[in-house]
Short mmCIF file of C-alpha atoms in Angstrom, two decimals:
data_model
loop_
_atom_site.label_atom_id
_atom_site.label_comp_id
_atom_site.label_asym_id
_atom_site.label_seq_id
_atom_site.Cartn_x
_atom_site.Cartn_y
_atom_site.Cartn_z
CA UNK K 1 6.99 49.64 17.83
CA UNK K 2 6.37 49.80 21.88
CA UNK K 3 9.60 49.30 23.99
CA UNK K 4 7.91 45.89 24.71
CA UNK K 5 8.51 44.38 22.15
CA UNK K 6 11.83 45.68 21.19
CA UNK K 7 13.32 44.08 24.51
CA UNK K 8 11.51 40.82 23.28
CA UNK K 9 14.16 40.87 20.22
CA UNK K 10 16.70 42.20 22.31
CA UNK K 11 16.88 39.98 25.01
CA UNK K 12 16.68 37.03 22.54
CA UNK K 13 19.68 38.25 21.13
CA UNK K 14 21.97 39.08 24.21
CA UNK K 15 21.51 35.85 24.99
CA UNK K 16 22.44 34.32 21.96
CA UNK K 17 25.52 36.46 22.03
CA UNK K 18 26.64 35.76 25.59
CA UNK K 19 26.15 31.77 25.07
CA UNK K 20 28.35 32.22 21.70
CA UNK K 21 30.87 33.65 23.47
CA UNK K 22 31.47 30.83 26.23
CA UNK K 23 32.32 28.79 22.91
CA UNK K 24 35.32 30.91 22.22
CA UNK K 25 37.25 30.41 25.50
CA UNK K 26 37.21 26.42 25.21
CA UNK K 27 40.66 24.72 25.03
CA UNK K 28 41.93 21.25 25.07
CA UNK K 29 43.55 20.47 28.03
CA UNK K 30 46.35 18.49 26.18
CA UNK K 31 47.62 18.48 22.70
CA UNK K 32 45.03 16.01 21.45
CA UNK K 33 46.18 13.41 19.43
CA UNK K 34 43.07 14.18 16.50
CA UNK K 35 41.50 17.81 15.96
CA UNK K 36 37.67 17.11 14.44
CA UNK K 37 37.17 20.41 11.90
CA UNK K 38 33.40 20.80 11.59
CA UNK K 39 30.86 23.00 9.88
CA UNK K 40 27.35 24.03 10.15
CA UNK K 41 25.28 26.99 8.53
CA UNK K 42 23.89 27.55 12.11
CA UNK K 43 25.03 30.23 14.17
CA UNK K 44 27.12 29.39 17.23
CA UNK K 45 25.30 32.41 19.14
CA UNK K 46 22.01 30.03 19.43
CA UNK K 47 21.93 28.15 22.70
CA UNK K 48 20.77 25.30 21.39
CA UNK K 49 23.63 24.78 19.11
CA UNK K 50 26.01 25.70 21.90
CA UNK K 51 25.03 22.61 23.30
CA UNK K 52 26.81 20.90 20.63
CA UNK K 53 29.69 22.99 20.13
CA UNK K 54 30.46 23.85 23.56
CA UNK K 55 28.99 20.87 25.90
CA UNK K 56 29.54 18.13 23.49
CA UNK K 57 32.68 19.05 22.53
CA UNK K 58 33.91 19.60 26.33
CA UNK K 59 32.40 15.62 27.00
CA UNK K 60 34.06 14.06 23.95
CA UNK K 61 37.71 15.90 24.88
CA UNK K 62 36.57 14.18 28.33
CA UNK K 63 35.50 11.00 27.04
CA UNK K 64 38.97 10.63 24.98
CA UNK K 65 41.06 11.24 27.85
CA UNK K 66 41.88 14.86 25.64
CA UNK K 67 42.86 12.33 22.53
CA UNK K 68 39.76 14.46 20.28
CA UNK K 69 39.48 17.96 20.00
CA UNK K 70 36.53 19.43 18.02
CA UNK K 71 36.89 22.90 16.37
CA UNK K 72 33.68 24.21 14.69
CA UNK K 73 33.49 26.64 11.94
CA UNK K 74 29.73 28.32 12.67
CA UNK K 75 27.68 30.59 10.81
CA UNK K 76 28.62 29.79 7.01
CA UNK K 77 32.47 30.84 7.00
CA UNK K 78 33.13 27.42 5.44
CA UNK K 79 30.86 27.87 2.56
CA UNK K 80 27.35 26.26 1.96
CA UNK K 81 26.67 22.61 2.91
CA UNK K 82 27.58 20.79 -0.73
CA UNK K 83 30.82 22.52 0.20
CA UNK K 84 30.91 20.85 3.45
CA UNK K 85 30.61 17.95 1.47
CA UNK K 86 33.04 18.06 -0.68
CA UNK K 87 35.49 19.23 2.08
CA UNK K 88 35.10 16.38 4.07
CA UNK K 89 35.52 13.97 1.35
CA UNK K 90 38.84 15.76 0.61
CA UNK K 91 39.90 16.01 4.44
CA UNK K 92 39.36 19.47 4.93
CA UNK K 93 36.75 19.11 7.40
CA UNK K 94 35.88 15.95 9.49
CA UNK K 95 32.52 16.45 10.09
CA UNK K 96 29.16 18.94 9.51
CA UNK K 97 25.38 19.62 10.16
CA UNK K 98 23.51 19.09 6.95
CA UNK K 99 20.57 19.34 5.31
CA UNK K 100 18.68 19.90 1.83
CA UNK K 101 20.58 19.26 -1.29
CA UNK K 102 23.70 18.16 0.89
CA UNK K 103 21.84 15.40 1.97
CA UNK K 104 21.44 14.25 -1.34
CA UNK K 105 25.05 13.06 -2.06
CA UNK K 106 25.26 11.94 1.43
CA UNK K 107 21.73 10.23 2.39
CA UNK K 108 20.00 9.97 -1.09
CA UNK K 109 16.66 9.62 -0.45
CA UNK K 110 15.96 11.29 2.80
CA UNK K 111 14.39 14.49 1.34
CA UNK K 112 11.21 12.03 1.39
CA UNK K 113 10.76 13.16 5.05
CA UNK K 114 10.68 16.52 3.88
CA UNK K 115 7.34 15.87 1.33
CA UNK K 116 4.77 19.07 1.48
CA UNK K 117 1.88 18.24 4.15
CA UNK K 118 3.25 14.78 5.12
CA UNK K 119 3.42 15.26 8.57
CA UNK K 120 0.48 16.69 10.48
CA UNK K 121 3.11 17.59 13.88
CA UNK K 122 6.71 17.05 14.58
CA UNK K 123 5.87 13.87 16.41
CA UNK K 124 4.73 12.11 13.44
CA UNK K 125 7.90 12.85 11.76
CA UNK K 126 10.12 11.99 14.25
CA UNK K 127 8.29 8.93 14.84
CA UNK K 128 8.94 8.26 11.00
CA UNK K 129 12.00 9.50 11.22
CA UNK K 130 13.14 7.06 13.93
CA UNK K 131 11.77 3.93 12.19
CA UNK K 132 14.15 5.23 9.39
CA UNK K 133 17.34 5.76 11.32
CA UNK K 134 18.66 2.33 10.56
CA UNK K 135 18.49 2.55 7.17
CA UNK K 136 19.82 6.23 6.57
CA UNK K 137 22.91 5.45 9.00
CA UNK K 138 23.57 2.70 6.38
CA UNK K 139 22.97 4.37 3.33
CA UNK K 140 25.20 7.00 4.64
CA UNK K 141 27.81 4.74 6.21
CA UNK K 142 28.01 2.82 2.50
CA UNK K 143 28.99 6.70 0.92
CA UNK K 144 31.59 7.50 3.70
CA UNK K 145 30.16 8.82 6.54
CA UNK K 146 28.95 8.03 10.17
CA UNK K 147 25.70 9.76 11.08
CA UNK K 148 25.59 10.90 14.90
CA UNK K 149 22.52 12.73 15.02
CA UNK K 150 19.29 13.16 13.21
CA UNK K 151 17.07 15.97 13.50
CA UNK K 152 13.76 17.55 12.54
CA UNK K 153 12.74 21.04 12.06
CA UNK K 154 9.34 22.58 11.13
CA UNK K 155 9.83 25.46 8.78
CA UNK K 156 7.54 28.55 8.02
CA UNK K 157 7.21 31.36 4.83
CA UNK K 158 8.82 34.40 5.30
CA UNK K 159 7.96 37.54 3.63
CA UNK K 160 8.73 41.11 2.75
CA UNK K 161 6.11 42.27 0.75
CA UNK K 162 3.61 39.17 0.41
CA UNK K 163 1.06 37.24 2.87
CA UNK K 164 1.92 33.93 0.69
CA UNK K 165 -1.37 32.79 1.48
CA UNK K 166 -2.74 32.12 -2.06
CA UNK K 167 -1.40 30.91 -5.20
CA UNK K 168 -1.36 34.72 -6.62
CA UNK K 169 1.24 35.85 -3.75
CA UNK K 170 3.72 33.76 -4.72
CA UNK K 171 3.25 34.74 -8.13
CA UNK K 172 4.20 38.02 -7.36
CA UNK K 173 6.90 37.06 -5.08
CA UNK K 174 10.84 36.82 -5.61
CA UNK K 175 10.80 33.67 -3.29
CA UNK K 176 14.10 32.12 -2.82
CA UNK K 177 15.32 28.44 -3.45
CA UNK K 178 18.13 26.88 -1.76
CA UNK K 179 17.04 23.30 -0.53
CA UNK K 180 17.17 21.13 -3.61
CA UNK K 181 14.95 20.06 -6.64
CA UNK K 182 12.09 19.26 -3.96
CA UNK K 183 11.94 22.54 -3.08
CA UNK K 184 11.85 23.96 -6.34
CA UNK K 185 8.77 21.64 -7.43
CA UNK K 186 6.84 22.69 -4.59
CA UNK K 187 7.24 26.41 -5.00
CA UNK K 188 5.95 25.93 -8.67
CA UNK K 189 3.24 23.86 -7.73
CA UNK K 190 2.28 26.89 -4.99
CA UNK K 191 2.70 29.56 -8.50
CA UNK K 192 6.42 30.61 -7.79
CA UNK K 193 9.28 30.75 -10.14
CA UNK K 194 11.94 30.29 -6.94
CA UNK K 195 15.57 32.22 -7.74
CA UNK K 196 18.28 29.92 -6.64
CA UNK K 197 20.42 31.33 -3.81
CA UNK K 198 22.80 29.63 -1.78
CA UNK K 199 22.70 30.05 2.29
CA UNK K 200 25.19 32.58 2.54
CA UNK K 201 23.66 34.92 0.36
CA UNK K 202 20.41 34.40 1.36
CA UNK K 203 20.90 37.56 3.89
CA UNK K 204 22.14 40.17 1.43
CA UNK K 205 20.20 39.16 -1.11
CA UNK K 206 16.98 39.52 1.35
CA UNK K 207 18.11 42.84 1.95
CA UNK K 208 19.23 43.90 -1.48
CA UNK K 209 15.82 43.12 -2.69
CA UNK K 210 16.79 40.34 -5.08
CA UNK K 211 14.59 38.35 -3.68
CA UNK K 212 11.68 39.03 -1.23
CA UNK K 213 10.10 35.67 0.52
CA UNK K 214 12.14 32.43 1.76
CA UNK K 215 10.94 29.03 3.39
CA UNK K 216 13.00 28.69 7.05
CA UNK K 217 13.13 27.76 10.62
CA UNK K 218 12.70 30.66 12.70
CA UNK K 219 15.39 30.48 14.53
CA UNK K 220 17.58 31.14 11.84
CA UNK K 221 15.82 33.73 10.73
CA UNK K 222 15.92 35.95 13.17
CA UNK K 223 19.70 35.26 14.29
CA UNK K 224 20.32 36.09 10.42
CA UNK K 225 18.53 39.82 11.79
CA UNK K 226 15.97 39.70 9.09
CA UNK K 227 13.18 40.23 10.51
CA UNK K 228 14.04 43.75 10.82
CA UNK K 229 12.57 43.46 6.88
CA UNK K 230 10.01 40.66 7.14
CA UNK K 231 6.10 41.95 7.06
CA UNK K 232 4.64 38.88 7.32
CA UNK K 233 5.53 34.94 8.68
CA UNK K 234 2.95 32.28 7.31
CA UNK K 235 3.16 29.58 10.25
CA UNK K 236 1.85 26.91 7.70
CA UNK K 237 4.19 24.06 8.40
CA UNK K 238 4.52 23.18 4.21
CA UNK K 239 7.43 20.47 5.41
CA UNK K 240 9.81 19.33 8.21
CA UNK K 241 13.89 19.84 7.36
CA UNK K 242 15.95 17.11 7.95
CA UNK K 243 18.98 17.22 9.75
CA UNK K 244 21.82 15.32 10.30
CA UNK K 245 25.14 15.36 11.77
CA UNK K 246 27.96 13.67 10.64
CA UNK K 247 31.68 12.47 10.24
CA UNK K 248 33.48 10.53 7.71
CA UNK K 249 34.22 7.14 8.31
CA UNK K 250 38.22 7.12 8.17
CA UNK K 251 37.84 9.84 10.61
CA UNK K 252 35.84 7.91 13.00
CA UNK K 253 37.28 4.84 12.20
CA UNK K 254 40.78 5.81 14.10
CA UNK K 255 39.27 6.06 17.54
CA UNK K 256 39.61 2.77 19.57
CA UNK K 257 36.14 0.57 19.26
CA UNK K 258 35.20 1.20 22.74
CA UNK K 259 35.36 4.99 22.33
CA UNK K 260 33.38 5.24 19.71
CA UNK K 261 30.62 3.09 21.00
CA UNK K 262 30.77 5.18 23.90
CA UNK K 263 30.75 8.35 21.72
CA UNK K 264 27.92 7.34 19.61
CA UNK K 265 25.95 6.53 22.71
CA UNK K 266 26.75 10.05 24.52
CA UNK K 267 25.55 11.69 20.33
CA UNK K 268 22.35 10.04 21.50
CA UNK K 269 22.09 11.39 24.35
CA UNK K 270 22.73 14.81 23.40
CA UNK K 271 20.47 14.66 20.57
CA UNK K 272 17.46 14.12 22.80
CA UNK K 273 18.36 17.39 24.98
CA UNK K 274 19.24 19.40 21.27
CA UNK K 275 15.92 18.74 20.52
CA UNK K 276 14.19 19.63 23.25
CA UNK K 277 16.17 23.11 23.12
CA UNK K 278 15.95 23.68 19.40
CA UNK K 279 12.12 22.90 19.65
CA UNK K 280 11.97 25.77 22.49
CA UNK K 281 14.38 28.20 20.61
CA UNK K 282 12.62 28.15 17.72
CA UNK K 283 9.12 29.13 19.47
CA UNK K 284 11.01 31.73 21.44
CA UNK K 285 12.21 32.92 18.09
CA UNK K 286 8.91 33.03 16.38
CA UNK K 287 7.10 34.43 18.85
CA UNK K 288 9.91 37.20 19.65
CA UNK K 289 9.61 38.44 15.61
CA UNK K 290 5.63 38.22 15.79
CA UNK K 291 6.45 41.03 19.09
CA UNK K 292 8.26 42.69 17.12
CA UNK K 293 5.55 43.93 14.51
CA UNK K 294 5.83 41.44 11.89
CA UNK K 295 1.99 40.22 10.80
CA UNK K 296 0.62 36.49 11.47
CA UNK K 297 -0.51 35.24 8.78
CA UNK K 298 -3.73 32.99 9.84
CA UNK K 299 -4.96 30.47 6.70
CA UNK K 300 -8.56 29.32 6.58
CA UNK K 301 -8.96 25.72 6.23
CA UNK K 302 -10.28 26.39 2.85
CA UNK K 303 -7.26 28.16 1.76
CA UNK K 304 -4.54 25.50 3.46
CA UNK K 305 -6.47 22.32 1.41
CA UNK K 306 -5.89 24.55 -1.99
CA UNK K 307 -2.16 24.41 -0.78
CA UNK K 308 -2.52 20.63 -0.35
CA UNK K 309 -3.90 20.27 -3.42
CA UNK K 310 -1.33 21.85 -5.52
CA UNK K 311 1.19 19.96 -3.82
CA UNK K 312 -0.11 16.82 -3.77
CA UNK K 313 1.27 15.40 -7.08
CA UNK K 314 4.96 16.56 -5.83
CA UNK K 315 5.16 13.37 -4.21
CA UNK K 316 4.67 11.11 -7.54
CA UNK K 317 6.68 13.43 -9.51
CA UNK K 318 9.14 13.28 -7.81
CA UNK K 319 9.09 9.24 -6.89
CA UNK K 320 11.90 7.73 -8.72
CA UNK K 321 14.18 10.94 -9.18
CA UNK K 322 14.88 11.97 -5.41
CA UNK K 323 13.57 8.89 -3.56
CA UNK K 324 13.23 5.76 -4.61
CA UNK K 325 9.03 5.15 -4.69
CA UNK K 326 9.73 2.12 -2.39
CA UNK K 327 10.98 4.88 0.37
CA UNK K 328 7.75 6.78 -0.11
CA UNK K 329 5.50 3.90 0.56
CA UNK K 330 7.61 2.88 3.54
CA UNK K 331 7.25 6.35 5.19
CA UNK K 332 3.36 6.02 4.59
CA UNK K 333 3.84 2.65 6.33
CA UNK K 334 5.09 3.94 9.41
CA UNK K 335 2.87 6.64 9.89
CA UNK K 336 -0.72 4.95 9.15
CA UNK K 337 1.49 3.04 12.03
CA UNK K 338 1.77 5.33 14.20
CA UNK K 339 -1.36 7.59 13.49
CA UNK K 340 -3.21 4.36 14.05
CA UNK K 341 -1.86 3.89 17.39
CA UNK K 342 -2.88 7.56 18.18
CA UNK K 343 -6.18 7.12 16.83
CA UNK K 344 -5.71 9.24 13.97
CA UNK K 345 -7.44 8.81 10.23
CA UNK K 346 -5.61 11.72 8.39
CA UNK K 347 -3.56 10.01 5.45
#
């Protein structure tokens, strides 16, 4: 590996490190008179996230006059998300970043977004995603939580020993599971048999061998170090992960009416500048661990449809067990919407 590319990765990572650590020295300025616990599988050394823990968190103390302090646990050290789950709905923690199976039990029926070759780009599934909001916020309001922010990552295969560009790779491969019963159906349909394993294993069982090839966003996988093991990253986008933060209601529900309106306004705001960052972290990322030596995987055409194919019947399967099949058609709604305004015929 030349030294060029090792300062790619290094770099990367010093600043990740030196943004985590401006996190560390925040402090109310006052006792506040409510401490917000939240959680998040993320790392607090990306500087996207930072923007949440540190510049959020310094405008709501700000916005509240110092009445709400927010403490985030970062990195896993509160357990997967269904444990962020069930801690908030036992008052251990106020509030999280979740996604996958957590969703579930929070915003049943979201993982529809998440549907194998749905989206073409991130626009069309934030477009979608958008045209949703109003309904997931009240799904999840209904179940005991406020949703703040919604977001959208595209997510790539990750491999130690395996292109995964062909139904016989993932045969061979010890490819992970960890985001739900939608996941699992698609890695069968692509010839896996995934092995669950929850987030905060994922990294030692990566490197114990246990298992060998993951779906992710590359931004976590390279602040988890493992690309030091990958040999190959499939860029394929096979779905878009949906995100969302959130607090419980009786939480929220104690602030005065005009601070929270004010507070969900400034989430709003924030999320539009997360995105932007996470969007940009996450190339950075990628192309960082492609400098570093692992292989690009580049599909044919031919090879991606056989993908789409297999997949395909996922989204009937799984109609009627994960999302209701009137969810499904109203996604497809919205985006013959919007790829009609673009032009677009793909469906």
């Amino acid at each position: 590996m030349k030294m060029g590319k090792k300062r790619i990765i290094v770099i990367f990572l010093l600043g990740l490190l030196l943004v985590g650590y401006s996190f560390s020295i925040l402090k109310a300025k006052k006792n506040p008179k409510y401490v917000w616990k939240w959680a998040s599988l993320a790392q607090d050394t990306v500087e996207a996230i930072t923007i949440i823990t540190v510049d959020l968190t310094q405008s709501i103390l700000k916005a509240t006059d110092g009445d709400v302090k927010c403490v985030w646990y970062m990195g896993g050290i509160m357990g997967d998300e269904e444990d962020y789950v069930t801690k908030m709905r036992i008052g251990q923690l106020h509030g999280a970043m979740i996604t996958g199976t957590a969703n579930a039990s929070v915003c049943p029926g979201i993982c529809v977004m998440e549907l194998p070759f749905l989206f073409e780009n991130v626009d069309e599934a934030r477009y979608v995603q958008n045209k949703l909001r109003p309904k997931i916020c009240k799904i999840a309001e209904k179940n005991g939580f406020k949703v703040l922010m919604l977001l959208t990552l595209d997510e790539h295969f990750y491999s130690v020993k395996y292109p995964m560009r062909n139904p016989q790779d993932f045969q061979k491969s010890k490819i992970l599971t960890w985001h739900g019963p939608l996941e699992v159906e698609v890695l069968k349909a692509l010839g896996a048999s995934p092995i669950p394993v929850n987030v905060p294993e994922v990294v030692p069982s990566m490197r114990a061998g246990v298992v060998d090839g993951a779906i992710s966003p590359s931004g976590w996988w390279l602040a988890a170090q493992l690309y030091t093991i990958t040999k190959y990253i499939n860029p394929l986008t096979i779905r878009y992960d949906q995100g969302v933060f959130l607090i419980v209601n009786k939480e929220w529900n104690k602030l005065p009416l005009n601070q929270r309106k004010n507070l969900e306004k400034m989430w709003r705001r924030y999320e539009k500048t997360f995105v932007i960052q996470m969007d940009k972290i996450m190339m950075d990322a990628y192309k960082g661990m492609v400098g570093y030596g692992c292989t690009e995987v580049k599909m044919t055409p031919k090879e991606i449809e056989v993908f789409r194919k297999r997949t395909r019947p996922v989204w009937d399967k799984m109609a009627g067990k994960e999302y209701p099949r009137e969810l499904l058609n109203e996604v497809l709604s919205h985006l013959k919407q919007y790829r009609g305004k673009k032009g677009g015929s793909k469906g």
